[in-house]
Amino acid sequence: MAEFDPSFIIPGEKKIRTMIIKSYKFNREDLQNLLTNTAENVSLTIDLWSSKAKHWYLGVTATWITSNFEIKIQC
């Protein structure tokens, strides 16, 4: 990353954990209902990045296939 942005600093485990918990609390109920009703197995993808202004962004994507073989994606 230093080649692309020398000011980039990878956040520590504590910062990442805090970001995940905040996002989880915000989306918990809706996601829980959706997954309970349609998913048996879920694949998670996590992406972390920051702006030049040092604002951190965390993206979590859940992907699964329903019993009707429909692909579902929730970010």
C-alpha positions as CSV (number, residue, x, y, z in Angstrom):
1,M,0.0,0.0,0.0
2,A,2.9,2.4,0.6
3,E,3.5,2.5,-3.1
4,F,0.0,3.8,-3.8
5,D,-0.4,6.0,-0.7
6,P,2.6,6.5,1.6
7,S,0.4,7.9,4.3
8,F,-1.7,4.8,4.5
9,I,-1.6,3.0,7.9
10,I,-3.2,-0.3,8.4
11,P,-5.5,-0.1,11.4
12,G,-5.0,-2.4,14.4
13,E,-7.1,-5.3,15.5
14,K,-8.9,-3.2,18.1
15,K,-9.9,-0.6,15.5
16,I,-11.2,-3.2,13.1
17,R,-13.1,-5.0,15.9
18,T,-14.8,-1.7,16.9
19,M,-15.8,-0.9,13.3
20,I,-17.3,-4.4,12.9
21,I,-19.3,-4.1,16.1
22,K,-20.7,-0.7,15.2
23,S,-21.8,-1.9,11.8
24,Y,-23.2,-5.1,13.2
25,K,-25.3,-3.2,15.8
26,F,-26.7,-0.9,13.1
27,N,-27.8,-3.7,10.7
28,R,-28.4,-6.7,13.1
29,E,-32.2,-7.1,13.1
30,D,-32.8,-6.7,9.4
31,L,-29.9,-9.0,8.4
32,Q,-30.9,-11.6,11.1
33,N,-34.5,-11.8,9.7
34,L,-33.2,-12.1,6.2
35,L,-30.7,-14.8,6.9
36,T,-33.0,-16.8,9.2
37,N,-35.7,-17.0,6.5
38,T,-33.5,-17.6,3.4
39,A,-30.0,-18.9,4.2
40,E,-28.4,-22.1,5.3
41,N,-24.8,-21.4,4.6
42,V,-23.3,-17.9,4.1
43,S,-20.0,-16.7,2.5
44,L,-18.5,-13.5,3.9
45,T,-16.2,-11.1,2.2
46,I,-14.5,-8.2,4.1
47,D,-12.9,-5.1,2.6
48,L,-11.1,-2.3,4.5
49,W,-9.9,0.9,3.2
50,S,-9.3,4.6,4.1
51,S,-9.6,8.0,2.5
52,K,-6.7,10.4,2.3
53,A,-8.4,12.3,5.1
54,K,-7.9,9.2,7.3
55,H,-11.6,8.2,7.4
56,W,-11.8,4.4,7.6
57,Y,-14.3,2.4,5.7
58,L,-15.3,-1.3,6.2
59,G,-17.3,-3.3,3.8
60,V,-18.8,-6.6,4.7
61,T,-20.7,-8.6,2.0
62,A,-22.7,-11.8,2.8
63,T,-23.6,-14.1,-0.2
64,W,-25.8,-17.2,-0.1
65,I,-28.0,-19.3,-2.3
66,T,-31.6,-19.8,-1.2
67,S,-33.5,-23.2,-1.3
68,N,-34.9,-22.0,-4.7
69,F,-31.3,-21.5,-6.0
70,E,-31.5,-17.7,-6.0
71,I,-28.3,-15.9,-5.3
72,K,-28.7,-13.3,-2.5
73,I,-26.2,-10.6,-1.6
74,Q,-26.4,-8.3,1.4
75,C,-23.9,-5.6,2.0
